[in-house]
mmCIF file of C-alpha atoms in Angstrom:
data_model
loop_
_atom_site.group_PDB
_atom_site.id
_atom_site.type_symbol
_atom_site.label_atom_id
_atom_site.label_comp_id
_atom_site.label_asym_id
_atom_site.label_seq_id
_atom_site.Cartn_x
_atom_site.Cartn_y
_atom_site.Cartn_z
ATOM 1 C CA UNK A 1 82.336 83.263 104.890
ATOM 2 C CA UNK A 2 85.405 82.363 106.215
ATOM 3 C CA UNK A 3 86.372 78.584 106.959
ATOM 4 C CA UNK A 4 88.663 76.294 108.505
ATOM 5 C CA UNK A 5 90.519 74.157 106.052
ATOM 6 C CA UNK A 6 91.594 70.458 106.209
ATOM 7 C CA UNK A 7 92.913 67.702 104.150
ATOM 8 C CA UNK A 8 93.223 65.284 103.133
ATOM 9 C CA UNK A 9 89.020 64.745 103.698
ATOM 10 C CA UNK A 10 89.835 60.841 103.755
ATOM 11 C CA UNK A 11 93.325 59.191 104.169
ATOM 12 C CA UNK A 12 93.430 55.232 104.423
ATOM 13 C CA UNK A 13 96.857 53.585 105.076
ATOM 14 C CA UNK A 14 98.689 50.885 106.343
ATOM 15 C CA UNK A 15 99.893 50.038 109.770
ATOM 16 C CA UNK A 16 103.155 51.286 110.713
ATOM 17 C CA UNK A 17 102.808 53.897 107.780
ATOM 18 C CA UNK A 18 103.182 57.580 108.479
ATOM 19 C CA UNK A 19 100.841 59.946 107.665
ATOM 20 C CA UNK A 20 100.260 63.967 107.915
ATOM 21 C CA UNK A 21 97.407 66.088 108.000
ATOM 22 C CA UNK A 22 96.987 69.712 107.304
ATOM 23 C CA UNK A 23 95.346 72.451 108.594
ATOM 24 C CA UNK A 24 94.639 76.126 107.557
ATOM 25 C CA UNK A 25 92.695 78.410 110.230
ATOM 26 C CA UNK A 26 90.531 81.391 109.451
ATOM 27 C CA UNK A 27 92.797 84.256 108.707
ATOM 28 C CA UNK A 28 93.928 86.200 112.037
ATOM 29 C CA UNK A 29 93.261 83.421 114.377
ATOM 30 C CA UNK A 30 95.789 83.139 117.140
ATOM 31 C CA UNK A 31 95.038 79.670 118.843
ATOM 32 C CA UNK A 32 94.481 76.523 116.804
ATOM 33 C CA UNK A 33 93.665 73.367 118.197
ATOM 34 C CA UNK A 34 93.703 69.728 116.703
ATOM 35 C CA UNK A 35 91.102 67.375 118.289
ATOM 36 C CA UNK A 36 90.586 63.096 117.453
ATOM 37 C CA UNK A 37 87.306 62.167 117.476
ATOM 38 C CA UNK A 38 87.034 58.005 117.835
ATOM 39 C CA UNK A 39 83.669 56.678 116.275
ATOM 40 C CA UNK A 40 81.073 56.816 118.727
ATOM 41 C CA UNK A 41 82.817 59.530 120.936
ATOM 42 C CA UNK A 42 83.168 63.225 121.508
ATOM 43 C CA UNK A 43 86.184 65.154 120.469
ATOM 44 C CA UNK A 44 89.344 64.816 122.539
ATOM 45 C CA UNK A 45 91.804 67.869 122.516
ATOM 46 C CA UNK A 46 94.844 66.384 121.411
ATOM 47 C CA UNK A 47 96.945 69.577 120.913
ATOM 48 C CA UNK A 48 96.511 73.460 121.366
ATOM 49 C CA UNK A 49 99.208 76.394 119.846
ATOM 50 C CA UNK A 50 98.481 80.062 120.831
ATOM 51 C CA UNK A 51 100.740 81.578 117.457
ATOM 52 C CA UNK A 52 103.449 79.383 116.959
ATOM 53 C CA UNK A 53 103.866 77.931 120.683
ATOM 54 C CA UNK A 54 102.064 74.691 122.085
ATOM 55 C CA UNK A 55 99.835 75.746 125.276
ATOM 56 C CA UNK A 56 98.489 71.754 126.036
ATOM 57 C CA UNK A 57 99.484 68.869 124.531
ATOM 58 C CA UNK A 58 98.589 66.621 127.586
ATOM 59 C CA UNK A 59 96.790 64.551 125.431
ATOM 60 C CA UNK A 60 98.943 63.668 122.814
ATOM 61 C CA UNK A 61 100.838 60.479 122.496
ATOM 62 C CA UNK A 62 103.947 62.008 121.851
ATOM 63 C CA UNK A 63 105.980 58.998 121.265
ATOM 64 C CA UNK A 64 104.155 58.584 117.596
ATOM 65 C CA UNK A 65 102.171 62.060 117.435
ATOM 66 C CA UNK A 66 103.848 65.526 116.504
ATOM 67 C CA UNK A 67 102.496 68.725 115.431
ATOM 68 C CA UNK A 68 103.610 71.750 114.793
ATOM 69 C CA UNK A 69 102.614 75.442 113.443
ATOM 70 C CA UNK A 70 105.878 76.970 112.568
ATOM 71 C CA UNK A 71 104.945 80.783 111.291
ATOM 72 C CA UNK A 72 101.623 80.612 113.407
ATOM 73 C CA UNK A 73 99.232 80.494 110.577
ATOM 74 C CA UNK A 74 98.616 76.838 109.022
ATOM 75 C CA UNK A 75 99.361 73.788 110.892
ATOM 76 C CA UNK A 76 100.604 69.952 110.527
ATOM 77 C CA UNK A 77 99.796 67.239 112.058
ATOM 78 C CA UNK A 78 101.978 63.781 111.758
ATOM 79 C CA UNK A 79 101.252 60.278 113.110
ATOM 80 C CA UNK A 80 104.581 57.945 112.872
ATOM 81 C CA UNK A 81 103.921 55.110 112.749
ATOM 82 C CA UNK A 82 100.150 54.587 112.434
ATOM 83 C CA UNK A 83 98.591 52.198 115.012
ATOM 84 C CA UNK A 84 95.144 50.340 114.355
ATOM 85 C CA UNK A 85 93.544 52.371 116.995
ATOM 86 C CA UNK A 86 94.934 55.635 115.576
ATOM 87 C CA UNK A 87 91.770 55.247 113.189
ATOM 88 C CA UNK A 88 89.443 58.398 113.889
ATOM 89 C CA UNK A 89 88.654 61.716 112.690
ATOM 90 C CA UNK A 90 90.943 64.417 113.185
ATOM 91 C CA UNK A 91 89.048 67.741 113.650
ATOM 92 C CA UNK A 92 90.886 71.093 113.798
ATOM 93 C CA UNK A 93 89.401 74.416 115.514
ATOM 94 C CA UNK A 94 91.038 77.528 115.454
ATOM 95 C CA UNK A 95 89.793 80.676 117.766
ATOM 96 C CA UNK A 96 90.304 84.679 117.437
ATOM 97 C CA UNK A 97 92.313 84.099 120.760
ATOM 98 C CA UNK A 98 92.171 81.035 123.409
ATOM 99 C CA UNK A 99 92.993 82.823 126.449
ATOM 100 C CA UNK A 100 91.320 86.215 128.642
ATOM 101 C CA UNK A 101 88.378 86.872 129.811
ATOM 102 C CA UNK A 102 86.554 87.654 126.196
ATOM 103 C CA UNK A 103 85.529 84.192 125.292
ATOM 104 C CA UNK A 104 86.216 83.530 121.292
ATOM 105 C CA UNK A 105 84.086 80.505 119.459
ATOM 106 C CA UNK A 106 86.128 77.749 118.503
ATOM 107 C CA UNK A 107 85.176 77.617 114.307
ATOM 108 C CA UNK A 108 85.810 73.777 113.276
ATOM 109 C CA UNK A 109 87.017 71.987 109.679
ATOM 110 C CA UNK A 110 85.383 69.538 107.808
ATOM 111 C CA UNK A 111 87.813 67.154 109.300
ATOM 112 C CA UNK A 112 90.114 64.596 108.207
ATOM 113 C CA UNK A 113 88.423 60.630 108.665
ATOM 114 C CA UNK A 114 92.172 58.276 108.966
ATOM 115 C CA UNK A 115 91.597 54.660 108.360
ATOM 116 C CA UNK A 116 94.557 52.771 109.497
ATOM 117 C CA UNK A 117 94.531 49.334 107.918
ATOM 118 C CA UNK B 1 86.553 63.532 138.491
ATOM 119 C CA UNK B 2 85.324 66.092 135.755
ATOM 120 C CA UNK B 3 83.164 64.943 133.179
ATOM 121 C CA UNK B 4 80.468 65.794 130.598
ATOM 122 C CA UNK B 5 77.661 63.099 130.292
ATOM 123 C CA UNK B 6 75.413 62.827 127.973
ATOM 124 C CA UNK B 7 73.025 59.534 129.161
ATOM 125 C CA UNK B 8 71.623 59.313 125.817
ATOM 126 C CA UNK B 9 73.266 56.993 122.707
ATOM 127 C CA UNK B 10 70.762 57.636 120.405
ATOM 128 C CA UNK B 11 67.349 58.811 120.354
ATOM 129 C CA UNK B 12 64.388 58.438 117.177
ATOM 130 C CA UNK B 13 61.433 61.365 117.312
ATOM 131 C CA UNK B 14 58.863 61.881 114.576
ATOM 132 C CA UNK B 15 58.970 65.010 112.064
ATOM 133 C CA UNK B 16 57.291 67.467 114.426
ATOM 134 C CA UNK B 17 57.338 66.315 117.830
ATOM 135 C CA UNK B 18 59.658 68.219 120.463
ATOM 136 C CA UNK B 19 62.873 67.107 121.577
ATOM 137 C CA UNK B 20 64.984 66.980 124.578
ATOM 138 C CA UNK B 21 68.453 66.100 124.716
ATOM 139 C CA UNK B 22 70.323 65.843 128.319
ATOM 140 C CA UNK B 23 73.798 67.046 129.315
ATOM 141 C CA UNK B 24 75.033 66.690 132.470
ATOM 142 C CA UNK B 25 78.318 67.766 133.763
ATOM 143 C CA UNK B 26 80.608 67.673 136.827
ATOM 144 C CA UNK B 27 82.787 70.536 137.655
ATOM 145 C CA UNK B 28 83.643 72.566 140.660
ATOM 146 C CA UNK B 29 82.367 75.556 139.407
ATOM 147 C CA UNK B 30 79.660 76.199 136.599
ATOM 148 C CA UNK B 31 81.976 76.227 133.406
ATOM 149 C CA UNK B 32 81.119 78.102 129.986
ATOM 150 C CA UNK B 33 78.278 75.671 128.788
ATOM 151 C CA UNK B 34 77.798 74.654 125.007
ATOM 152 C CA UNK B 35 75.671 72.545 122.418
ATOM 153 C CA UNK B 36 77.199 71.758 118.935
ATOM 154 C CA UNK B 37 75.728 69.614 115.772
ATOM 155 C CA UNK B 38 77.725 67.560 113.736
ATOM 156 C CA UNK B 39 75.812 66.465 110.208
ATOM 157 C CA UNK B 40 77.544 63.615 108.665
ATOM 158 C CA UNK B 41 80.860 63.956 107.088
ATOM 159 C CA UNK B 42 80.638 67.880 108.371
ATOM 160 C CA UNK B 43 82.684 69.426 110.868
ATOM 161 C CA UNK B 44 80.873 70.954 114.413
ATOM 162 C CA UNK B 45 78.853 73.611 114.451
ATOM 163 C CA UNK B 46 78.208 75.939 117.354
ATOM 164 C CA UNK B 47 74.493 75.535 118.042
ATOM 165 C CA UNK B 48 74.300 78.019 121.305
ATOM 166 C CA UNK B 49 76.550 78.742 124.831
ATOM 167 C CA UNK B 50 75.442 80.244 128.042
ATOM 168 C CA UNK B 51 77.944 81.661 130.056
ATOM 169 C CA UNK B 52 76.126 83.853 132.942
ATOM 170 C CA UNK B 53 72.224 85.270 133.141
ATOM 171 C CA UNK B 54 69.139 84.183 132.033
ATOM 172 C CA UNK B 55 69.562 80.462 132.219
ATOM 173 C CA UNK B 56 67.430 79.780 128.844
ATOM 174 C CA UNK B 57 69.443 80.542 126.144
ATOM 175 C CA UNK B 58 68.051 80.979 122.026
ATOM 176 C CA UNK B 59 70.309 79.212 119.489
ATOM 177 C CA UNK B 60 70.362 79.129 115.777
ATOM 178 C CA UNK B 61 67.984 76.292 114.011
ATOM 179 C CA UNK B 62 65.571 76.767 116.443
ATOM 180 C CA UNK B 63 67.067 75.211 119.761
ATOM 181 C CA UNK B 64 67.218 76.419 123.024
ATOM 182 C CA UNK B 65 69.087 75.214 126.285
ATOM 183 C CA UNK B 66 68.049 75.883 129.495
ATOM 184 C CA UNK B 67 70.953 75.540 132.768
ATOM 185 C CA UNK B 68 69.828 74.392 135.614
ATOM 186 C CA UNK B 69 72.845 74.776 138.449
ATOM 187 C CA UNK B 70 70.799 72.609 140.894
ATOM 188 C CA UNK B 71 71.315 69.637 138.819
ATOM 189 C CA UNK B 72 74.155 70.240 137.161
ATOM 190 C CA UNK B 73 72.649 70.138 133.899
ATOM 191 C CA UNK B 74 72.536 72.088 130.338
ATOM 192 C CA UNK B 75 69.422 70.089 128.075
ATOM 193 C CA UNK B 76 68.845 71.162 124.718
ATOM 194 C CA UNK B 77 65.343 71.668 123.534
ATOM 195 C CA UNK B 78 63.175 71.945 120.137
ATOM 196 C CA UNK B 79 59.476 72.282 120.179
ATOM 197 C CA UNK B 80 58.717 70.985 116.276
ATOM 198 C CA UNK B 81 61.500 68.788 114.800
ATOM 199 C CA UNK B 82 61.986 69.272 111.512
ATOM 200 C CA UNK B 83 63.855 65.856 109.547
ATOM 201 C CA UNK B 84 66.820 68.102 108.638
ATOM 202 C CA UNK B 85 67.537 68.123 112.213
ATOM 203 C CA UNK B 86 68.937 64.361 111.816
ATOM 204 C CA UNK B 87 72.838 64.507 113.089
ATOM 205 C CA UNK B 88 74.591 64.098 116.236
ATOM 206 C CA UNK B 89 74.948 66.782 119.183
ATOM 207 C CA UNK B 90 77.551 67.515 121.510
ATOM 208 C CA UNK B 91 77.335 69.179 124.909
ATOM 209 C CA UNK B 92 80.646 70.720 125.746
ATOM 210 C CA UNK B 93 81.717 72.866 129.128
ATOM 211 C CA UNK B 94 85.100 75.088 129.037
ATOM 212 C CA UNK B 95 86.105 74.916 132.594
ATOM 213 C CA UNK B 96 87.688 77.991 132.017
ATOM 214 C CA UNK B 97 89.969 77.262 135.060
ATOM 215 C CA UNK B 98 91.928 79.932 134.394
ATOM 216 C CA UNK B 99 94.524 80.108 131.111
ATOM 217 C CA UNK B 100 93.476 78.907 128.050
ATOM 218 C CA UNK B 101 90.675 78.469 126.640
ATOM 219 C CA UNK B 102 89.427 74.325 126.489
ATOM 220 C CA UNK B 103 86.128 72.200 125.425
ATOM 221 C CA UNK B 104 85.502 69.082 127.135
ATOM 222 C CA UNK B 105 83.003 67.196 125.058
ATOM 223 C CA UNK B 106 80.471 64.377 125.889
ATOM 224 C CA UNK B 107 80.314 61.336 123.942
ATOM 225 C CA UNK B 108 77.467 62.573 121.646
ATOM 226 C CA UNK B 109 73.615 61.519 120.816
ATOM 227 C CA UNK B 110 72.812 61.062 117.606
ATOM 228 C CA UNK B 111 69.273 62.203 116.740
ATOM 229 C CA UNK B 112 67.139 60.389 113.977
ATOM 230 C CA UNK B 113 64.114 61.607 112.572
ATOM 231 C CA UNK B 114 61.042 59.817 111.072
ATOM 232 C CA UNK B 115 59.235 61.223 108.547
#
């Protein structure tokens, strides 16, 4: 069965470090999304692409936070520099398509748990 | 201001007993309505949706969800809990407000189970 892929699983670093994440989406999705998920909360969106093109990235701090998915297949995701409260999981999601009327399930990674010392 | 609420933290049944596990939400309109799991160290799993019709909707595991549009609310439901059951659960809406695609999550309740 096909899967989302992430890593690192577990990154630990140091404040003020930058780190990167990685994501590979189940082959033929169009829309991947990258979500932060803060212990004791519910996934945030933090970015969405449709292909290669950001649709909503209200929601991420762009003056340390980038991502991008350049051939509209895998996907990167960078924090610089790392904050304390930049310590969370980072989920990604990817979907057959994001937009329409037909309704596609979102299929999620393992994640990637950031500890930011 | 839109939100997803789920009132309960955390919640501790016995193997066997049913559960109940409440999602409310505030939109203008009824969005696309969802439950996930999450087991520990494992991504989120879709458990079931309900979009339109019958307003109890079958999910995998087990669960069902029934919507009730009078109060705003999508619970979750099991009628034997079994101990592999034990994670945390998400209710989610897609306010589908034209666009893309989005979930809005709520902050999670995290189900334990006594043997």
């Amino acid at each position: 069965e096909a899967e989302v892929a992430q890593s690192p699983r577990y990154k630990i670093t140091e404040k003020s470090q930058a780190v990167a994440f990685w994501c590979d989406p189940i082959s033929g999705h169009a829309t991947l999304y990258w979500y932060r998920q803060i212990l004791g909360q519910g996934p945030e969106l933090l970015v969405q692409f449709q292909d290669e093109s950001v649709v909503d990235d209200s929601q991420l701090p762009k003056d340390r936070f980038s991502a991008e998915r350049l051939k509209g297949v895998d996907s990167t995701l960078k924090i610089q520099p790392a904050e304390l409260g930049d310590s969370a999981m980072y989920l990604c999601a990817s979907s057959a398509s994001g937009s329409g009327k037909s309704y596609n399930e979102q299929f999620f990674g393992p994640g990637t748990r950031l500890t930011v010392l | 201001a839109q939100s997803v609420t789920q009132p309960d933290i955390h919640i501790t049944v016995s193997e066997g007993a049913s559960l109940e596990l409440r999602c409310n939400y505030s939109y203008g309109a009824t969005p696309y309505l969802f439950w996930y799991v999450q087991s520990p160290g494992q991504g989120l799993q879709l458990l079931l949706k309900y979009f339109s019709g019958d307003t109890l909707v079958q999910g995998i595991k087990g669960f069902e969800a029934e919507f009730k549009r009078s109060q705003s609310s999508f619970n979750l439901r099991k009628p034997s809990v079994h101990w592999s059951d034990a994670a945390e659960y998400f209710c989610a809406v897609d306010p589908f407000s034209g666009g893309y695609n989005k979930l809005i999550f709520g902050a999670g309740t995290r189900l334990a189970v006594h043997p």
